[in-house]
mmCIF file of C-alpha atoms and ligand atoms in Angstrom:
data_model
loop_
_atom_site.group_PDB
_atom_site.id
_atom_site.type_symbol
_atom_site.label_atom_id
_atom_site.label_comp_id
_atom_site.label_asym_id
_atom_site.label_seq_id
_atom_site.Cartn_x
_atom_site.Cartn_y
_atom_site.Cartn_z
ATOM 1 C CA UNK A 1 0.394 0.145 -0.256
ATOM 2 C CA UNK A 2 1.679 3.425 -0.933
ATOM 3 C CA UNK A 3 1.949 5.608 2.214
ATOM 4 C CA UNK A 4 0.511 9.467 2.114
ATOM 5 C CA UNK A 5 1.728 12.041 3.633
ATOM 6 C CA UNK A 6 -0.619 14.560 6.371
ATOM 7 C CA UNK A 7 -0.492 17.803 7.451
ATOM 8 C CA UNK A 8 -2.003 19.121 10.398
ATOM 9 C CA UNK A 9 -2.718 23.520 10.730
ATOM 10 C CA UNK A 10 -0.213 23.100 12.858
ATOM 11 C CA UNK A 11 2.378 21.859 10.838
ATOM 12 C CA UNK A 12 2.601 18.170 12.394
ATOM 13 C CA UNK A 13 3.098 16.417 9.091
ATOM 14 C CA UNK A 14 3.114 12.164 10.153
ATOM 15 C CA UNK A 15 2.856 9.144 6.930
ATOM 16 C CA UNK A 16 0.110 6.815 7.123
ATOM 17 C CA UNK A 17 -1.085 3.208 4.604
ATOM 18 C CA UNK A 18 -3.096 3.363 2.801
ATOM 19 C CA UNK A 19 -4.995 1.300 -0.742
ATOM 20 C CA UNK A 20 -5.039 4.431 -3.739
ATOM 21 C CA UNK A 21 -8.800 3.988 -3.316
ATOM 22 C CA UNK A 22 -9.569 4.162 0.068
ATOM 23 C CA UNK A 23 -7.602 6.835 0.789
ATOM 24 C CA UNK A 24 -9.001 10.102 2.376
ATOM 25 C CA UNK A 25 -8.551 13.587 2.558
ATOM 26 C CA UNK A 26 -8.097 14.475 5.722
ATOM 27 C CA UNK A 27 -7.687 12.737 8.910
ATOM 28 C CA UNK A 28 -7.018 13.251 12.419
ATOM 29 C CA UNK A 29 -4.274 14.459 13.138
ATOM 30 C CA UNK A 30 -2.763 11.549 16.410
ATOM 31 C CA UNK A 31 -0.821 14.876 17.934
ATOM 32 C CA UNK A 32 -3.743 17.829 18.486
ATOM 33 C CA UNK A 33 -6.645 15.574 17.252
ATOM 34 C CA UNK A 34 -7.812 18.436 13.853
ATOM 35 C CA UNK A 35 -7.626 17.792 10.329
ATOM 36 C CA UNK A 36 -5.117 17.075 8.706
ATOM 37 C CA UNK A 37 -4.933 17.115 5.171
ATOM 38 C CA UNK A 38 -3.411 14.685 2.535
ATOM 39 C CA UNK A 39 -0.425 16.374 0.858
ATOM 40 C CA UNK A 40 0.504 16.202 -2.735
ATOM 41 C CA UNK A 41 3.888 13.828 -2.618
ATOM 42 C CA UNK A 42 4.961 12.419 -4.301
ATOM 43 C CA UNK A 43 4.138 8.562 -4.839
ATOM 44 C CA UNK A 44 5.817 6.231 -2.835
ATOM 45 C CA UNK A 45 5.714 2.540 -3.731
ATOM 46 C CA UNK A 46 7.529 -0.017 -1.417
ATOM 47 C CA UNK A 47 8.766 -2.555 -3.839
ATOM 48 C CA UNK A 48 10.045 -4.418 -0.045
ATOM 49 C CA UNK A 49 8.590 -7.814 -0.456
ATOM 50 C CA UNK A 50 7.892 -8.338 -4.536
ATOM 51 C CA UNK A 51 9.115 -10.829 -6.961
ATOM 52 C CA UNK A 52 11.514 -8.285 -7.682
ATOM 53 C CA UNK A 53 13.118 -7.033 -4.396
ATOM 54 C CA UNK A 54 13.601 -10.603 -2.926
ATOM 55 C CA UNK A 55 14.647 -11.657 -7.113
ATOM 56 C CA UNK A 56 17.513 -8.649 -6.101
ATOM 57 C CA UNK A 57 18.092 -10.488 -2.698
ATOM 58 C CA UNK A 58 18.907 -13.717 -3.444
ATOM 59 C CA UNK A 59 21.230 -12.509 -5.817
ATOM 60 C CA UNK A 60 23.256 -10.497 -3.395
ATOM 61 C CA UNK A 61 23.191 -13.533 -0.958
ATOM 62 C CA UNK A 62 24.735 -16.274 -3.095
ATOM 63 C CA UNK A 63 27.648 -13.888 -4.792
ATOM 64 C CA UNK A 64 28.502 -13.614 -1.591
ATOM 65 C CA UNK A 65 27.219 -17.136 -0.837
ATOM 66 C CA UNK A 66 27.555 -19.892 -2.335
ATOM 67 C CA UNK A 67 24.189 -22.020 -2.096
ATOM 68 C CA UNK A 68 25.613 -25.997 -2.449
ATOM 69 C CA UNK A 69 23.444 -29.058 -3.959
ATOM 70 C CA UNK A 70 23.781 -32.314 -3.016
ATOM 71 C CA UNK A 71 21.086 -33.249 -4.829
ATOM 72 C CA UNK A 72 19.017 -32.762 -8.209
ATOM 73 C CA UNK A 73 15.438 -30.103 -7.434
ATOM 74 C CA UNK A 74 12.907 -32.598 -6.734
ATOM 75 C CA UNK A 75 9.663 -32.141 -9.376
ATOM 76 C CA UNK A 76 8.547 -33.188 -12.823
ATOM 77 C CA UNK A 77 10.966 -35.406 -13.910
ATOM 78 C CA UNK A 78 12.359 -35.044 -17.846
ATOM 79 C CA UNK A 79 9.798 -35.582 -20.349
ATOM 80 C CA UNK A 80 11.867 -37.162 -23.891
ATOM 81 C CA UNK A 81 13.256 -33.709 -25.435
ATOM 82 C CA UNK A 82 11.055 -33.181 -28.781
ATOM 83 C CA UNK A 83 10.808 -33.820 -31.882
ATOM 84 C CA UNK A 84 12.503 -31.985 -34.975
ATOM 85 C CA UNK A 85 9.253 -32.124 -36.686
ATOM 86 C CA UNK A 86 5.447 -33.278 -36.894
ATOM 87 C CA UNK A 87 5.790 -33.327 -40.106
ATOM 88 C CA UNK A 88 3.672 -36.399 -40.292
ATOM 89 C CA UNK A 89 6.104 -37.015 -43.647
ATOM 90 C CA UNK A 90 9.084 -35.747 -42.865
ATOM 91 C CA UNK A 91 9.029 -39.326 -40.544
ATOM 92 C CA UNK A 92 9.030 -41.248 -43.754
ATOM 93 C CA UNK A 93 12.327 -40.205 -45.019
ATOM 94 C CA UNK A 94 15.937 -42.009 -45.355
ATOM 95 C CA UNK A 95 16.957 -41.039 -41.833
ATOM 96 C CA UNK A 96 21.584 -41.382 -41.997
HETATM 97 ZN ZN1 LIG B 101 -1.899 18.453 14.755
#
């Protein structure tokens, strides 16, 4: 969720997270209780926790501490290599 900056009439600034569709124009100031209006700032969208951020972290970690594996990763069995041609007439051609 984006972080929004609010400022009350007494000059207190504070940040709150809201969903983009739920952000109010003003909220109550936590120190004086007066309504604080939302300030227009550049959007501050966090990338922490995203797939791109995890990839950057894992890449940096593996640069210093490579992961050592002792077995092949488990997963689906390897499929046979696909045929070069799907045309059935090609199977009738002479092979070397
Ligand atoms: Zn205030």
